[in-house]
Amino acid sequence: MTLIRMNVNGSAKSLEIEPRVSLLDALRERLGVTGPKKGCDQGACGACTVLADGRRINACLALAIQYDGCQITTIEGVDHPLQEAFVRHDGFQCGYCTPGQICSAIGMLSEYEAGMPSAVTDSGGLGEAEIRERMSGNVCRCGAYNGIVGAIMDVAGSDAR
Amino acid sequence: MSIQTETTTDTAPYVGRPVERLDGPAKVSGQARFAAENHYPDMAYAALVHATIARGRIAAIDTAAACAVPDVIAVLTHENAPAMIPAPKLSLLDLSTVASATSVNYLATDEVHWNGQPVAVVVAETWETARHAASLVDLSYEELPAVVDFAAEAPNAVPERSMPLMPSKADKGKAAQALADAPFSVDLQFSTPPHNHNAIEPHATTAVWDGDQLTLHEPAQNIPWLRKHLAKRFGIPEEAVRIISPFVGGAFGGKSRAWPGVLIAAMAARATGRPVRLALTRAGVYHTVGGRTPSTQRVALGADAQGKLTALIHTSVSRTGRVGGMAEPITAASRHLYAVPNIHLSQRSVELDLLSNTFMRAPGEAIGTFALESAVDELAWRMGMDPIALRMLNEPDRDPAGGQRFTHRMLREAYTRGAENFGWHQRDPRAGARRDGPWLVGMGVATAYHPSMRMPASVTLRLHADGTVVMRCGMHEMGMGSATVQAQIVADEMGVPLASVHVEYGDSDLPPSAGAIGSVQTASVAAGVIAASTMLKRSLLTLARRAPGSPLRGRKLEDLQARDSGLHHPDGGQTYAEILSAAGRDHLEAAFKPSMLGFVARMAIDSRRWVTGASGAQFCEVRVNADTGEIRVSRWLGVFDVGTVINPRTAASQLRGGIIMGIGAALSEQTLIDGRTGRIMNPSLSEYHVPVHADIPHIDVDWLNEPDPTTPLGMHGIGEVGITGVAAAVANAIRHATGKRVVDLPITLDKLL
């Protein structure tokens, strides 16, 4: 057992935890923070996406002990115009991938602003193709992709950042 | 689950308006709680051990190492698990028997019937411990010969019994002779692979016993069926089973039956006396929840020189498991789509030593329309005809197979509107004629079709003195927007603001709903809402007429309008609050409970009188890289005839979702089964390729919005029609782009090189 401390959604948490426990299981099963979802437990679907010190990560592929001292933001700690935009654009149906989509989109927008390129980056700005490429790690089986891209375009376009 | 509608100053009518999802705020803030997110003190975690052979017996099972792991509570195997009562056999007199997903009595037998069958469950204090200990359970088997290779076994297929209520066979005229005599014909063989649902929420059960009372948090598409099934398996009254299922993280047919996970979770909780959570791994879902059957299909079409069809033959071979599964109506849509004097439709199947097949979005029709609509397109090529013109020419006036009239049929209008809006007239009819750099660009169309059905659903409406209306129905929310659309209907029927409607759903304590299967739920529950509203208004009028001085005295309900939270006549009316207050009541309730027998009788009569279905025209544009064979869907338009659309916002999403799953089937999805071992080789989202953001362009959907005269509010279910025809539209667009007809799904780039 290892004692770790994390700041989760603004509140300090300490946990006695085995090294094999994933960050996702630590959040969901130990801390009762169930916003991040388990869809595959192998980094293939993105439903577990959280922000660790502002960067998007798959919490299922992260061991909790690696995040000792980190600031973790899950959907419960998000207060962002994207959330309202997802409702307006109907960017979900069942809602299971939604927390991951939103956290991923927030991380993606910061990556884009920091000048990180993607496989389709050209000088054309943050268009639909760029968003689709950068969001392709987040699977939505209900097929709400159009609404998700619309919500992100809406927020990224209207945001002065 | 209880949701209050957002405050709004809007007034009726709400049906037809793009109301935002009522559960939207909960879903974008992490507040929506799914089955695996309900915590109990003292809760234990379970992990399954899966068989690694396809058929045989367990010779020995050694659990010592697993039991020795600290914090392991129990390891249950066929040697020590409490036996469940065997699964009931399918009976048409009790449709809940459809919930019996397999006939295997898990952990009560040493027999193995499929590779992946659960043979033990470990219960431990933590998930990590349970999973680790499960890996230490040591099994040896006496293997028996297993038949698992569908392609090899398909020639031995035997005629199949149709699925109840969903006929797929037909024989009319002399199809073989007409085909031989036809001046133009096609005769093609198709194949489609198995598919898995891959809802992003894996099946997960949290099971809690209190004496002989069982409470389950479980993602369910059919709460009444599952409840009855569990009661039978555990020998307790139905009332002793409570299923709580307010949010289902996608299902697509995969959560409509009692698969091993829920049963073993309940068994493990009873055996250990602890609340137990059994959350399946993604591979665990593949190994314990069935999927869509693979198929081989033959479609042969004959036509005269003008393009009038003279023969239609559509046959299929599919598979079931030896321990369960059922016919999927692969040739069913071919009963309804083309005016042909000579028709032969039949289905055969093989039984394999694999997990049962099961309902997956438009079972049968999704893959059957791939074959039929590809063949129609190929016939158009052979004849040098426009594929839309060929379809228009053969559009039937009555049901081609059964001769009944259609309640509603607007395929011609759908094609006309779609062709115009998609720019079909700009299509160069030659194959490979349009090129954009390395990309060959092609356009294809195909017809979508899914039957429209209903099942009985009970609904209770309670009107409170403050004017709020509570709708109670144990319906299911898997993303369709169930509560939202029913709240719209309640608001209109009762003439109250949407904000005054509360909807309770997703709980077996509520009046039983129709299952969220076969695209039936919305129309079925709407019928219940309409009936309960009428009962409630009648009761209100009775109350009002008793009160001296009521302006409603002597009025008949038929002469009144429900609006402004009251019953009104041009000469005066009363609000509900006034009626209740005058009668000294703080609420009034109406409960509609349909009789199953009456319902079935009505359905049997109706099916002889007419044929009802949702249909549509799917338009696809693809770009195929001439050098690499890479295929990208670049544009889509689906124009649907789905009757009245209750909520354009949620309806568009549901239709798009169907189209996207169809694009997956067309281009990337397949469950790979090892032909030697019967083991699924790609039980993961990294190797089973569902469409991702980058695969999906803007999907345009449109509908004609003409009500069907025979359905509640004129609506059709729309959960499944969206996927039908999609794979064919893609294949037909690829045919146009490249000149190549691909008859085997998925259409991967190697098939174009």
XYZ file of N, CA, C and O in Angstrom, chain B residues 227-349:
492
model
N -37.031 -9.052 -15.092
C -37.547 -9.261 -13.747
C -38.189 -10.650 -13.625
O -37.921 -11.401 -12.679
N -39.022 -10.987 -14.587
C -39.700 -12.281 -14.561
C -38.679 -13.418 -14.657
O -38.784 -14.426 -13.956
N -37.707 -13.221 -15.517
C -36.684 -14.247 -15.708
C -35.924 -14.493 -14.404
O -35.723 -15.630 -13.988
N -35.503 -13.428 -13.754
C -34.734 -13.569 -12.512
C -35.569 -14.221 -11.416
O -35.075 -15.054 -10.662
N -36.841 -13.832 -11.342
C -37.712 -14.435 -10.331
C -37.784 -15.946 -10.534
O -37.686 -16.723 -9.576
N -37.932 -16.366 -11.791
C -37.994 -17.809 -12.077
C -36.678 -18.496 -11.742
O -36.663 -19.587 -11.183
N -35.564 -17.877 -12.084
C -34.260 -18.531 -11.884
C -33.908 -18.666 -10.414
O -33.193 -19.580 -10.023
N -34.366 -17.702 -9.595
C -34.006 -17.742 -8.174
C -35.157 -18.209 -7.291
O -35.047 -18.203 -6.062
N -36.277 -18.600 -7.903
C -37.381 -19.173 -7.147
C -38.016 -18.203 -6.171
O -38.365 -18.569 -5.051
N -38.146 -16.952 -6.577
C -38.779 -15.949 -5.716
C -39.908 -15.285 -6.492
O -39.928 -15.344 -7.723
N -40.873 -14.666 -5.793
C -41.952 -14.004 -6.528
C -41.414 -12.821 -7.329
O -40.409 -12.221 -6.951
N -42.109 -12.519 -8.431
C -41.692 -11.404 -9.267
C -41.575 -10.111 -8.461
O -40.690 -9.292 -8.683
N -42.511 -9.948 -7.509
C -42.534 -8.707 -6.717
C -41.283 -8.581 -5.845
O -40.984 -7.503 -5.338
N -40.571 -9.704 -5.653
C -39.376 -9.660 -4.797
C -38.147 -9.207 -5.573
O -37.071 -9.081 -5.008
N -38.310 -8.982 -6.879
C -37.182 -8.525 -7.688
C -37.382 -7.058 -8.050
O -38.409 -6.683 -8.609
N -36.418 -6.254 -7.696
C -36.465 -4.836 -8.055
C -35.304 -4.544 -8.999
O -34.150 -4.830 -8.666
N -35.610 -3.994 -10.142
C -34.566 -3.634 -11.107
C -34.573 -2.129 -11.282
O -35.605 -1.539 -11.613
N -33.425 -1.529 -11.026
C -33.297 -0.080 -11.134
C -32.364 0.220 -12.302
O -31.218 -0.233 -12.324
N -32.872 0.955 -13.275
C -32.131 1.122 -14.522
C -32.446 2.479 -15.170
O -32.972 2.547 -16.257
N -32.116 3.569 -14.475
C -32.524 4.876 -14.982
C -31.741 5.313 -16.217
O -32.277 5.998 -17.074
N -30.487 4.910 -16.295
C -29.666 5.257 -17.457
C -29.022 3.989 -17.987
O -28.487 3.212 -17.220
N -29.101 3.803 -19.267
C -28.454 2.660 -19.908
C -27.441 3.230 -20.891
O -27.804 4.018 -21.767
N -26.173 2.827 -20.726
C -25.108 3.436 -21.526
C -24.968 2.819 -22.903
O -23.924 2.315 -23.285
N -26.078 2.858 -23.651
C -26.127 2.235 -24.975
C -26.474 0.765 -24.836
O -26.169 0.132 -23.819
N -27.158 0.224 -25.824
C -27.576 -1.181 -25.720
C -27.651 -1.823 -27.107
O -27.016 -2.826 -27.357
N -28.479 -1.259 -28.006
C -28.565 -1.698 -29.402
C -29.012 -3.149 -29.535
O -28.656 -3.829 -30.488
N -29.742 -3.632 -28.549
C -30.200 -5.022 -28.542
C -29.425 -5.870 -27.547
O -29.907 -6.902 -27.097
N -28.232 -5.448 -27.189
C -27.353 -6.263 -26.348
C -27.771 -6.357 -24.901
O -27.262 -7.197 -24.157
N -28.709 -5.500 -24.473
C -29.102 -5.522 -23.072
C -30.574 -5.903 -22.916
O -31.247 -5.474 -21.980
N -31.069 -6.705 -23.871
C -32.486 -7.042 -23.833
C -32.763 -8.422 -23.260
O -33.913 -8.818 -23.140
N -31.730 -9.182 -22.917
C -31.956 -10.530 -22.404
C -31.081 -10.772 -21.176
O -30.220 -9.961 -20.864
N -31.306 -11.900 -20.520
C -30.542 -12.212 -19.305
C -29.292 -12.999 -19.687
O -29.319 -14.222 -19.803
N -28.203 -12.296 -19.896
C -26.921 -12.923 -20.210
C -26.268 -13.376 -18.908
O -26.755 -13.022 -17.817
N -25.186 -14.138 -18.965
C -24.642 -14.738 -17.743
C -24.316 -13.742 -16.624
O -24.506 -14.052 -15.442
N -23.823 -12.552 -16.977
C -23.327 -11.627 -15.964
C -24.334 -11.317 -14.872
O -24.046 -11.425 -13.678
N -25.550 -10.943 -15.267
C -26.548 -10.538 -14.280
C -26.941 -11.722 -13.391
O -27.149 -11.576 -12.181
N -27.023 -12.908 -13.971
C -27.415 -14.086 -13.195
C -26.327 -14.476 -12.203
O -26.608 -14.760 -11.032
N -25.079 -14.454 -12.670
C -23.982 -14.864 -11.786
C -23.752 -13.814 -10.704
O -23.431 -14.150 -9.561
N -23.968 -12.552 -11.030
C -23.835 -11.503 -10.009
C -24.862 -11.731 -8.894
O -24.532 -11.665 -7.697
N -26.113 -12.005 -9.281
C -27.155 -12.214 -8.271
C -26.869 -13.480 -7.467
O -27.050 -13.519 -6.244
N -26.409 -14.521 -8.163
C -26.062 -15.766 -7.467
C -24.921 -15.541 -6.475
O -24.963 -15.998 -5.325
N -23.885 -14.809 -6.913
C -22.718 -14.585 -6.051
C -23.094 -13.744 -4.835
O -22.609 -13.973 -3.724
N -23.998 -12.787 -5.041
C -24.421 -11.946 -3.918
C -25.206 -12.784 -2.908
O -25.044 -12.643 -1.691
N -26.038 -13.682 -3.405
C -26.816 -14.529 -2.502
C -25.901 -15.499 -1.766
O -26.051 -15.730 -0.559
N -24.918 -16.065 -2.496
C -24.040 -17.068 -1.884
C -23.126 -16.458 -0.828
O -22.800 -17.101 0.160
N -22.702 -15.207 -1.050
C -21.746 -14.604 -0.113
C -22.425 -13.728 0.930
O -21.782 -13.309 1.891
N -23.693 -13.424 0.724
C -24.382 -12.540 1.664
C -23.877 -11.107 1.606
O -24.070 -10.332 2.542
N -23.254 -10.753 0.508
C -22.718 -9.399 0.358
C -23.318 -8.757 -0.898
O -23.605 -9.447 -1.866
N -23.504 -7.448 -0.892
C -23.799 -6.791 -2.174
C -22.620 -7.050 -3.112
O -21.467 -6.975 -2.676
N -22.896 -7.396 -4.366
C -21.822 -7.733 -5.298
C -21.938 -6.900 -6.561
O -23.035 -6.753 -7.112
N -20.823 -6.360 -6.991
C -20.770 -5.701 -8.301
C -19.983 -6.584 -9.256
O -18.842 -6.937 -8.980
N -20.643 -6.921 -10.355
C -19.961 -7.642 -11.418
C -20.015 -6.771 -12.662
O -21.048 -6.658 -13.327
N -18.903 -6.092 -12.935
C -18.790 -5.257 -14.132
C -17.970 -6.034 -15.140
O -16.824 -6.379 -14.870
N -18.565 -6.351 -16.282
C -17.840 -7.139 -17.272
C -16.714 -6.322 -17.876
O -16.844 -5.117 -18.094
N -15.603 -7.001 -18.168
C -14.561 -6.363 -18.966
C -15.086 -6.277 -20.398
O -16.082 -6.923 -20.754
N -14.431 -5.503 -21.233
C -14.861 -5.428 -22.633
C -14.790 -6.825 -23.269
O -15.722 -7.253 -23.951
N -13.701 -7.560 -23.014
C -13.612 -8.924 -23.559
C -14.714 -9.790 -22.962
O -15.297 -10.634 -23.647
N -15.030 -9.553 -21.688
C -16.095 -10.304 -21.038
C -17.439 -10.102 -21.720
O -18.258 -11.030 -21.792
N -17.683 -8.900 -22.214
C -18.930 -8.649 -22.945
C -18.953 -9.499 -24.219
O -19.939 -10.167 -24.529
N -17.854 -9.511 -24.957
C -17.807 -10.328 -26.181
C -18.032 -11.814 -25.873
O -18.669 -12.517 -26.645
N -17.484 -12.252 -24.736
C -17.554 -13.688 -24.435
C -18.885 -14.119 -23.836
O -19.196 -15.308 -23.819
N -19.669 -13.186 -23.309
C -20.895 -13.609 -22.613
C -22.173 -12.946 -23.138
O -23.254 -13.257 -22.646
N -22.052 -12.042 -24.080
C -23.245 -11.405 -24.658
C -23.210 -11.641 -26.171
O -22.241 -11.257 -26.828
N -24.241 -12.287 -26.691
C -24.259 -12.625 -28.116
C -24.328 -11.394 -28.997
O -24.602 -10.286 -28.539
N -24.092 -11.612 -30.279
C -24.146 -10.517 -31.239
C -24.940 -10.923 -32.467
O -25.710 -11.882 -32.439
N -24.748 -10.179 -33.538
C -25.458 -10.416 -34.792
C -24.886 -11.645 -35.496
O -23.684 -11.834 -35.532
N -25.773 -12.441 -36.065
C -25.334 -13.615 -36.823
C -24.538 -13.200 -38.058
O -24.820 -12.163 -38.656
N -23.564 -14.029 -38.458
C -23.026 -13.855 -39.806
C -24.054 -14.396 -40.791
O -25.000 -15.068 -40.391
N -23.896 -14.089 -42.066
C -24.832 -14.630 -43.047
C -24.137 -14.871 -44.370
O -23.126 -14.237 -44.684
N -24.691 -15.828 -45.112
C -24.463 -15.859 -46.544
C -25.835 -15.678 -47.156
O -26.834 -16.143 -46.603
N -25.898 -14.961 -48.244
C -27.194 -14.681 -48.853
C -27.088 -14.799 -50.367
O -26.047 -14.499 -50.950
N -28.188 -15.203 -50.955
C -28.312 -15.185 -52.415
C -29.462 -14.256 -52.765
O -30.551 -14.383 -52.177
N -29.213 -13.318 -53.651
C -30.312 -12.525 -54.196
C -30.255 -12.637 -55.717
O -29.222 -12.350 -56.327
N -31.352 -13.086 -56.280
C -31.463 -13.170 -57.737
C -32.675 -12.355 -58.161
O -33.738 -12.445 -57.544
N -32.493 -11.534 -59.185
C -33.574 -10.688 -59.682
C -33.703 -10.879 -61.189
O -32.690 -10.947 -61.894
N -34.940 -10.976 -61.650
C -35.178 -10.996 -63.080
C -36.035 -9.796 -63.449
O -36.888 -9.372 -62.661
N -35.801 -9.235 -64.638
C -36.578 -8.069 -65.077
C -36.857 -8.166 -66.564
O -36.092 -8.800 -67.310
N -37.951 -7.531 -66.969
C -38.223 -7.472 -68.410
C -37.415 -6.328 -69.021
O -36.669 -5.633 -68.316
N -37.576 -6.127 -70.301
C -36.707 -5.176 -71.000
C -36.910 -3.738 -70.538
O -36.035 -2.884 -70.695
N -38.092 -3.466 -69.948
C -38.341 -2.111 -69.457
C -37.831 -1.906 -68.027
O -37.838 -0.790 -67.518
N -37.429 -2.992 -67.372
C -36.968 -2.875 -65.992
C -38.000 -3.293 -64.962
O -37.746 -3.198 -63.757
N -39.171 -3.763 -65.410
C -40.169 -4.264 -64.448
C -39.675 -5.605 -63.922
O -39.360 -6.529 -64.690
N -39.621 -5.712 -62.604
C -39.128 -6.949 -62.012
C -40.127 -8.086 -62.251
O -41.340 -7.898 -62.124
N -39.585 -9.258 -62.595
C -40.438 -10.431 -62.795
C -40.132 -11.527 -61.790
O -40.953 -12.411 -61.558
N -38.945 -11.486 -61.189
C -38.576 -12.527 -60.229
C -37.720 -11.936 -59.124
O -36.858 -11.096 -59.388
N -37.988 -12.389 -57.912
C -37.156 -12.009 -56.762
C -36.931 -13.249 -55.917
O -37.881 -13.861 -55.415
N -35.667 -13.644 -55.802
C -35.305 -14.755 -54.920
C -34.311 -14.208 -53.900
O -33.311 -13.589 -54.275
N -34.617 -14.386 -52.649
C -33.691 -13.961 -51.589
C -33.659 -15.080 -50.559
O -34.676 -15.387 -49.945
N -32.515 -15.705 -50.414
C -32.371 -16.769 -49.409
C -31.169 -16.459 -48.543
O -30.254 -15.741 -48.958
N -31.194 -16.996 -47.342
C -30.092 -16.704 -46.431
C -29.727 -17.933 -45.621
O -30.538 -18.840 -45.433
N -28.487 -17.927 -45.160
C -28.052 -18.897 -44.144
C -27.472 -18.082 -43.006
O -26.668 -17.172 -43.227
N -27.925 -18.386 -41.797
C -27.367 -17.708 -40.630
C -27.082 -18.769 -39.574
O -27.250 -19.957 -39.826
N -26.657 -18.327 -38.402
C -26.356 -19.321 -37.381
C -27.008 -18.987 -36.054
O -27.225 -17.819 -35.720
N -27.275 -20.018 -35.294
C -27.632 -19.862 -33.885
C -26.591 -20.638 -33.088
O -25.762 -21.344 -33.655
N -26.635 -20.480 -31.779
C -25.787 -21.312 -30.943
C -26.543 -22.590 -30.630
O -27.778 -22.603 -30.656
N -25.814 -23.654 -30.312
C -26.513 -24.881 -29.948
C -27.297 -24.685 -28.642
O -28.260 -25.392 -28.378
N -26.868 -23.713 -27.847
C -27.535 -23.479 -26.560
C -28.500 -22.296 -26.598
O -29.051 -21.914 -25.562
N -28.697 -21.702 -27.769
C -29.654 -20.602 -27.821
C -29.473 -19.751 -29.058
O -28.554 -19.940 -29.843
N -30.388 -18.826 -29.202
C -30.358 -17.972 -30.380
C -31.626 -18.162 -31.174
O -32.422 -19.045 -30.880
N -31.827 -17.295 -32.153
C -33.063 -17.390 -32.916
C -32.847 -16.866 -34.319
O -31.829 -16.264 -34.629
N -33.866 -17.129 -35.146
C -33.816 -16.635 -36.518
C -33.763 -15.112 -36.498
O -34.448 -14.471 -35.707
N -32.964 -14.539 -37.364
C -33.006 -13.093 -37.573
C -33.669 -12.882 -38.933
O -33.329 -13.578 -39.881
N -34.627 -11.966 -39.019
C -35.431 -11.857 -40.254
C -34.662 -11.221 -41.414
O -34.928 -10.092 -41.813
N -33.718 -11.979 -41.953
C -32.799 -11.451 -42.971
C -33.531 -11.142 -44.278
O -33.261 -10.139 -44.933
N -34.479 -12.003 -44.644
C -35.163 -11.787 -45.918
C -36.482 -11.024 -45.751
O -37.230 -10.851 -46.704
N -36.765 -10.555 -44.518
C -38.079 -9.959 -44.235
C -38.351 -8.703 -45.066
O -39.459 -8.521 -45.584
N -37.361 -7.827 -45.193
C -37.617 -6.579 -45.922
C -37.942 -6.865 -47.389
O -38.641 -6.081 -48.040
N -37.451 -7.990 -47.899
C -37.722 -8.336 -49.304
C -39.197 -8.664 -49.533
O -39.642 -8.737 -50.667
N -39.949 -8.861 -48.468
C -41.402 -9.053 -48.600
C -42.105 -7.773 -49.035
O -43.201 -7.824 -49.571
N -41.499 -6.639 -48.704
C -42.250 -5.383 -48.756
C -41.793 -4.358 -49.790
O -42.430 -3.338 -49.952
N -40.640 -4.585 -50.444
C -40.046 -3.451 -51.159
C -40.335 -3.349 -52.657
O -40.330 -2.262 -53.204
N -40.573 -4.473 -53.336
C -40.709 -4.383 -54.793
C -41.918 -5.153 -55.310
O -42.208 -6.252 -54.840
N -42.577 -4.536 -56.272
C -43.732 -5.170 -56.901
C -43.224 -6.244 -57.862
O -42.745 -5.938 -58.956
N -43.254 -7.476 -57.427
C -42.753 -8.590 -58.238
C -43.808 -9.698 -58.222
O -44.277 -10.070 -57.147
N -44.173 -10.233 -59.395
C -45.189 -11.295 -59.398
C -44.674 -12.635 -58.865
O -45.466 -13.447 -58.394
N -43.364 -12.859 -58.959
C -42.822 -14.160 -58.549
C -41.754 -13.956 -57.474
O -40.709 -13.360 -57.736
N -42.063 -14.452 -56.283
C -41.162 -14.203 -55.153
C -40.871 -15.515 -54.431
O -41.778 -16.317 -54.174
N -39.612 -15.729 -54.134
C -39.261 -16.819 -53.215
C -38.305 -16.272 -52.160
O -37.212 -15.794 -52.498
N -38.713 -16.341 -50.912
C -37.870 -15.901 -49.796
C -37.808 -17.037 -48.796
O -38.844 -17.560 -48.387
N -36.622 -17.416 -48.391
C -36.517 -18.456 -47.369
C -35.206 -18.323 -46.624
O -34.241 -17.744 -47.126
N -35.211 -18.850 -45.411
C -34.028 -18.746 -44.554
C -33.644 -20.130 -44.033
O -34.501 -20.917 -43.675
N -32.372 -20.366 -43.984
C -31.865 -21.589 -43.364
C -30.838 -21.192 -42.315
O -30.345 -20.073 -42.299
N -30.550 -22.148 -41.421
C -29.538 -21.827 -40.415
C -28.779 -23.065 -39.988
O -29.199 -24.193 -40.243
